[in-house]
Coordinates of N, CA and C and ligand atoms in Angstrom, one line a residue:
M136 N -20.3 15.0 8.4 CA -19.7 14.8 7.0 C -18.9 13.5 7.0
N137 N -19.1 12.7 6.0 CA -18.3 11.4 5.9 C -17.1 11.6 5.1
C138 N -16.0 12.1 5.8 CA -14.7 12.3 5.1 C -13.7 11.3 5.6
V139 N -13.1 10.6 4.7 CA -12.2 9.5 5.1 C -11.0 10.1 5.9
F140 N -10.5 11.3 5.5 CA -9.4 11.8 6.3 C -9.8 12.4 7.6
C141 N -11.0 12.9 7.7 CA -11.5 13.3 9.1 C -11.6 12.1 10.0
N142 N -12.1 11.0 9.4 CA -12.2 9.7 10.1 C -10.8 9.2 10.5
I143 N -9.8 9.4 9.8 CA -8.4 9.1 10.1 C -8.0 9.9 11.3
V144 N -8.2 11.2 11.2 CA -7.8 12.1 12.3 C -8.5 11.7 13.6
S145 N -9.8 11.4 13.5 CA -10.5 11.0 14.8 C -10.2 9.6 15.2
G146 N -9.5 8.8 14.4 CA -9.2 7.4 14.8 C -10.2 6.4 14.4
T147 N -11.3 6.8 13.8 CA -12.4 5.9 13.4 C -11.9 4.9 12.3
I148 N -11.0 5.5 11.5 CA -10.3 4.6 10.4 C -8.8 4.6 10.8
P149 N -8.2 3.4 10.8 CA -6.8 3.3 11.2 C -5.9 3.8 10.2
S150 N -4.7 4.2 10.7 CA -3.7 4.8 9.7 C -2.3 4.5 10.3
Y151 N -1.3 4.6 9.5 CA 0.1 4.4 10.0 C 0.6 5.8 10.2
K152 N 0.6 6.3 11.4 CA 1.0 7.7 11.7 C 2.5 7.9 11.6
I153 N 2.8 9.0 11.0 CA 4.3 9.3 10.9 C 4.6 10.5 11.9
F154 N 3.6 11.4 12.0 CA 3.8 12.6 12.8 C 2.5 13.2 13.1
E155 N 2.4 13.9 14.3 CA 1.2 14.7 14.5 C 1.5 15.8 15.5
N156 N 0.9 17.0 15.3 CA 0.9 18.0 16.3 C -0.5 18.6 16.4
E157 N -0.7 19.7 17.0 CA -2.0 20.2 17.3 C -2.9 20.4 16.1
Q158 N -2.2 20.8 15.0 CA -3.0 21.2 13.8 C -2.9 20.2 12.6
V159 N -1.8 19.4 12.7 CA -1.5 18.6 11.5 C -1.3 17.1 11.8
Y160 N -1.6 16.3 10.8 CA -1.5 14.8 11.0 C -0.8 14.3 9.7
A161 N 0.2 13.4 9.8 CA 0.8 12.9 8.7 C 0.8 11.3 8.8
F162 N 0.5 10.7 7.7 CA 0.4 9.2 7.7 C 0.7 8.6 6.4
L163 N 1.0 7.3 6.4 CA 1.3 6.6 5.1 C 0.1 6.5 4.2
D164 N 0.3 6.8 2.9 CA -0.7 6.6 1.9 C -1.0 5.1 1.8
I165 N -2.3 4.7 1.7 CA -2.6 3.3 1.7 C -2.3 2.6 0.4
H166 N -2.3 3.4 -0.7 CA -1.9 2.9 -2.0 C -0.7 3.7 -2.5
P167 N 0.5 3.5 -1.9 CA 1.6 4.4 -2.2 C 2.1 4.3 -3.7
N168 N 2.5 5.5 -4.2 CA 3.1 5.5 -5.5 C 4.5 4.9 -5.4
T169 N 5.2 5.2 -4.3 CA 6.5 4.6 -4.0 C 6.6 4.4 -2.5
L170 N 7.7 3.7 -2.1 CA 7.9 3.4 -0.7 C 8.0 4.6 0.1
G171 N 7.2 4.7 1.2 CA 7.3 5.9 2.1 C 6.4 7.0 1.7
H172 N 5.6 6.8 0.7 CA 4.6 7.9 0.2 C 3.7 8.3 1.5
T173 N 3.8 9.5 1.8 CA 3.2 10.1 3.0 C 2.2 11.2 2.7
L174 N 1.1 11.3 3.4 CA 0.2 12.4 3.3 C 0.2 13.3 4.5
V175 N 0.3 14.6 4.3 CA 0.3 15.5 5.4 C -1.1 16.3 5.3
I176 N -1.9 16.3 6.4 CA -3.2 16.9 6.3 C -3.4 17.8 7.5
P177 N -4.3 18.8 7.3 CA -4.8 19.5 8.5 C -5.8 18.7 9.2
K178 N -5.8 18.8 10.6 CA -6.8 18.0 11.3 C -8.2 18.5 11.1
K179 N -8.3 19.8 10.8 CA -9.6 20.5 10.5 C -9.9 20.3 9.0
H180 N -11.1 20.0 8.7 CA -11.5 19.8 7.3 C -11.5 21.1 6.5
H181 N -10.8 21.0 5.4 CA -10.9 22.0 4.3 C -10.8 21.3 3.0
E182 N -11.5 21.8 2.0 CA -11.7 20.9 0.8 C -10.4 20.8 0.0
N183 N -9.6 21.8 -0.1 CA -8.4 21.7 -0.8 C -7.4 22.8 -0.4
L184 N -6.2 22.8 -0.9 CA -5.2 23.7 -0.5 C -5.6 25.2 -0.7
L185 N -6.3 25.5 -1.8 CA -6.6 26.8 -2.2 C -7.6 27.5 -1.2
V186 N -8.4 26.7 -0.5 CA -9.4 27.2 0.4 C -9.0 27.0 1.9
T187 N -7.8 26.6 2.1 CA -7.2 26.4 3.4 C -6.6 27.7 3.9
P188 N -6.8 28.1 5.2 CA -6.3 29.3 5.7 C -4.7 29.3 5.5
S189 N -4.2 30.5 5.2 CA -2.7 30.5 4.8 C -1.8 30.1 6.0
E190 N -2.2 30.4 7.2 CA -1.4 30.0 8.3 C -1.3 28.5 8.5
L191 N -2.4 27.9 8.1 CA -2.5 26.4 8.2 C -1.7 25.8 7.0
V192 N -1.8 26.4 5.9 CA -0.9 26.0 4.7 C 0.5 26.0 5.1
A193 N 0.9 27.1 5.8 CA 2.3 27.3 6.2 C 2.7 26.2 7.2
E194 N 1.8 25.8 8.1 CA 2.1 24.8 9.0 C 2.2 23.4 8.3
L195 N 1.3 23.2 7.3 CA 1.4 21.9 6.6 C 2.8 21.8 5.9
M196 N 3.2 22.9 5.3 CA 4.5 22.9 4.6 C 5.7 22.8 5.6
N197 N 5.5 23.4 6.8 CA 6.6 23.3 7.8 C 6.7 21.8 8.2
V198 N 5.6 21.2 8.4 CA 5.7 19.7 8.8 C 6.2 18.9 7.6
A199 N 5.8 19.2 6.4 CA 6.3 18.4 5.2 C 7.9 18.6 5.1
Q200 N 8.3 19.9 5.3 CA 9.7 20.2 5.3 C 10.5 19.4 6.4
M201 N 9.9 19.3 7.5 CA 10.5 18.7 8.7 C 10.6 17.1 8.5
I202 N 9.5 16.5 8.0 CA 9.5 15.1 8.0 C 10.0 14.5 6.7
A203 N 10.0 15.2 5.6 CA 10.5 14.7 4.4 C 11.9 14.1 4.5
P204 N 12.9 14.8 5.1 CA 14.2 14.3 5.1 C 14.3 12.9 5.9
R205 N 13.5 12.9 6.9 CA 13.4 11.6 7.7 C 12.9 10.5 6.9
I206 N 11.8 10.8 6.2 CA 11.2 9.7 5.3 C 12.2 9.3 4.3
L207 N 12.9 10.2 3.6 CA 13.8 9.9 2.6 C 14.9 9.0 3.1
H208 N 15.4 9.4 4.3 CA 16.5 8.7 4.9 C 16.1 7.3 5.3
A209 N 14.8 7.1 5.8 CA 14.3 5.8 6.2 C 14.2 4.9 5.0
V210 N 13.8 5.4 3.8 CA 13.5 4.5 2.7 C 14.7 4.5 1.7
G211 N 15.7 5.3 2.0 CA 16.9 5.2 1.1 C 16.7 6.0 -0.2
S212 N 16.0 7.1 -0.1 CA 15.7 7.9 -1.3 C 16.5 9.2 -1.3
R213 N 16.9 9.7 -2.5 CA 17.7 10.9 -2.6 C 16.9 12.1 -2.9
G214 N 15.5 12.0 -3.1 CA 14.7 13.1 -3.5 C 13.3 12.8 -3.5
C215 N 12.4 13.8 -3.7 CA 11.0 13.5 -3.6 C 10.2 14.5 -4.4
N216 N 8.9 14.2 -4.6 CA 8.0 15.1 -5.1 C 7.1 15.5 -4.0
I217 N 6.9 16.8 -3.8 CA 5.9 17.3 -2.7 C 4.9 18.0 -3.5
T218 N 3.7 17.5 -3.5 CA 2.6 18.0 -4.4 C 1.2 17.9 -3.7
T219 N 0.3 18.7 -4.3 CA -1.1 18.6 -3.9 C -2.0 18.7 -5.1
N220 N -3.1 18.0 -5.1 CA -4.1 18.1 -6.2 C -5.2 19.0 -5.7
V221 N -5.7 19.8 -6.6 CA -6.8 20.7 -6.3 C -7.9 20.5 -7.4
G222 N -9.0 19.8 -6.9 CA -10.1 19.6 -7.8 C -10.0 18.3 -8.5
E223 N -11.2 17.8 -8.9 CA -11.3 16.5 -9.5 C -10.5 16.5 -10.8
V224 N -10.5 17.6 -11.6 CA -9.8 17.6 -12.9 C -8.3 17.4 -12.7
S225 N -7.8 17.7 -11.5 CA -6.4 17.5 -11.3 C -6.0 16.1 -10.8
G226 N -7.1 15.3 -10.5 CA -6.9 14.0 -9.9 C -7.1 13.9 -8.4
Q227 N -7.7 15.1 -7.8 CA -8.0 15.0 -6.4 C -9.2 14.1 -6.2
V228 N -9.0 13.1 -5.3 CA -10.0 12.1 -5.1 C -10.6 12.3 -3.7
V229 N -9.7 12.6 -2.7 CA -10.2 12.8 -1.4 C -10.3 14.3 -1.2
M230 N -11.5 14.8 -0.9 CA -11.8 16.3 -0.8 C -11.5 16.8 0.6
H231 N -10.3 16.5 1.1 CA -9.8 17.1 2.3 C -8.3 17.4 2.0
T232 N -8.0 18.6 2.2 CA -6.6 19.1 1.9 C -5.5 18.1 2.3
H233 N -4.7 17.8 1.3 CA -3.5 16.9 1.7 C -2.3 17.2 0.8
I234 N -1.2 17.1 1.4 CA 0.1 17.2 0.6 C 0.7 15.9 0.5
H235 N 1.1 15.5 -0.7 CA 1.7 14.2 -0.9 C 3.3 14.4 -0.8
I236 N 3.9 13.5 0.0 CA 5.4 13.5 -0.1 C 5.7 12.1 -0.7
I237 N 6.2 12.2 -1.9 CA 6.5 10.9 -2.7 C 8.0 10.8 -2.9
P238 N 8.6 9.9 -2.1 CA 10.0 9.6 -2.3 C 10.3 9.1 -3.7
R239 N 11.4 9.5 -4.3 CA 11.7 9.1 -5.7 C 13.0 8.2 -5.7
F240 N 13.0 7.3 -6.6 CA 14.1 6.4 -6.8 C 14.5 6.3 -8.2
D241 N 15.7 5.9 -8.5 CA 16.1 5.7 -9.9 C 15.2 4.5 -10.4
E242 N 14.7 4.7 -11.6 CA 13.9 3.6 -12.3 C 12.6 3.3 -11.4
D243 N 12.0 4.3 -10.8 CA 10.8 4.0 -10.0 C 9.5 3.9 -10.8
G244 N 9.7 4.2 -12.1 CA 8.5 4.1 -13.0 C 7.6 5.3 -13.1
L245 N 7.8 6.3 -12.2 CA 7.0 7.5 -12.2 C 7.5 8.4 -13.3
K246 N 6.6 9.1 -14.0 CA 7.1 10.0 -15.1 C 6.6 11.4 -14.7
H247 N 7.3 12.4 -15.2 CA 6.9 13.8 -15.1 C 5.7 14.0 -16.0
W248 N 4.9 15.0 -15.7 CA 3.8 15.4 -16.6 C 4.4 15.8 -18.0
P249 N 3.7 15.5 -19.0 CA 4.2 15.9 -20.3 C 4.2 17.4 -20.5
S250 N 5.2 17.9 -21.2 CA 5.2 19.4 -21.5 C 4.9 19.6 -23.0
R251 N 4.7 20.8 -23.3 CA 4.3 21.1 -24.7 C 5.1 22.3 -25.2
E252 N 5.2 22.4 -26.5 CA 5.8 23.6 -27.1 C 4.8 24.7 -27.1
M253 N 5.3 25.9 -26.8 CA 4.4 27.1 -26.9 C 5.2 28.3 -27.4
S254 N 4.6 29.1 -28.2 CA 5.3 30.3 -28.8 C 5.4 31.4 -27.7
F255 N 6.4 32.3 -27.9 CA 6.5 33.4 -27.0 C 5.2 34.3 -27.0
D256 N 4.6 34.4 -28.2 CA 3.3 35.2 -28.2 C 2.3 34.5 -27.3
E257 N 2.2 33.2 -27.4 CA 1.1 32.5 -26.6 C 1.4 32.7 -25.1
L258 N 2.7 32.5 -24.8 CA 3.1 32.7 -23.4 C 2.8 34.1 -22.9
E259 N 3.1 35.1 -23.7 CA 2.9 36.5 -23.3 C 1.4 36.7 -23.1
S260 N 0.6 36.2 -24.0 CA -0.8 36.4 -23.9 C -1.4 35.8 -22.7
I261 N -0.9 34.6 -22.4 CA -1.4 33.9 -21.1 C -1.0 34.7 -19.9
A262 N 0.3 35.1 -19.9 CA 0.8 35.8 -18.7 C -0.1 37.1 -18.5
S263 N -0.3 37.9 -19.6 CA -1.1 39.1 -19.4 C -2.5 38.8 -18.9
K264 N -3.1 37.7 -19.5 CA -4.5 37.3 -19.0 C -4.5 37.0 -17.5
I265 N -3.5 36.3 -17.1 CA -3.5 35.9 -15.6 C -3.3 37.2 -14.8
I266 N -2.3 38.0 -15.2 CA -2.0 39.2 -14.4 C -3.2 40.1 -14.3
S267 N -4.0 40.2 -15.4 CA -5.2 41.1 -15.3 C -6.4 40.5 -14.6
E268 N -6.3 39.3 -14.1 CA -7.4 38.7 -13.3 C -7.6 39.5 -12.0
Ligands
AMP227 P1 -5.6 12.6 -4.2 O1 -5.8 11.8 -5.5 O2 -4.7 13.7 -4.3 O3 -7.0 13.0 -3.7 O4 -5.0 11.5 -3.2 C1 -5.7 10.8 -2.3 C2 -4.8 9.8 -1.7 O5 -5.3 9.3 -0.5 C3 -4.5 8.6 -2.6 O6 -3.1 8.5 -2.9 C4 -5.0 7.4 -1.8 O7 -4.2 6.3 -1.9 C5 -5.0 7.9 -0.4 N1 -5.9 7.3 0.5 C6 -7.3 7.1 0.4 N2 -7.8 6.5 1.4 C7 -6.8 6.3 2.3 C8 -6.7 5.8 3.6 N3 -7.8 5.2 4.2 N4 -5.5 5.7 4.2 C9 -4.4 6.2 3.6 N5 -4.4 6.8 2.4 C10 -5.6 6.9 1.8

């Protein structure tokens, strides 16, 4: 399989490594949203977070929790977004599970997703639809 992140894990494609252990590899995003933007990935290929074994998801989050403060300290940031995209519709481009750690800065130009007004009736109907799945 020709997966760019599998090639990074194997060393076929170079990367700026931040951390690695037996199961997880973390490296700088090549087109960072902000300074220090880091990706945390499983060494084993899984398409996205929802189909990654839960123990591995836990390990990815453990690593993210452990390295994020170091990243923030190194780049002088007071907070970050820790996020993942699932599926093309969400903006996932690389189909190998990855967690973004994006340090945030005042006036960094990034915006939160837009929100919308919704009635209590609509919220209730969506909640019951999801619960009944
Ligand atoms: P996503 O849109 O969630 O799939 O994010 C994929 C991320 O991978 C993007 O932020 C890219 O900049 C990043 N990326 C793609 N190729 C490389 C690479 N060779 N090294 C480091 N980051 C990469």
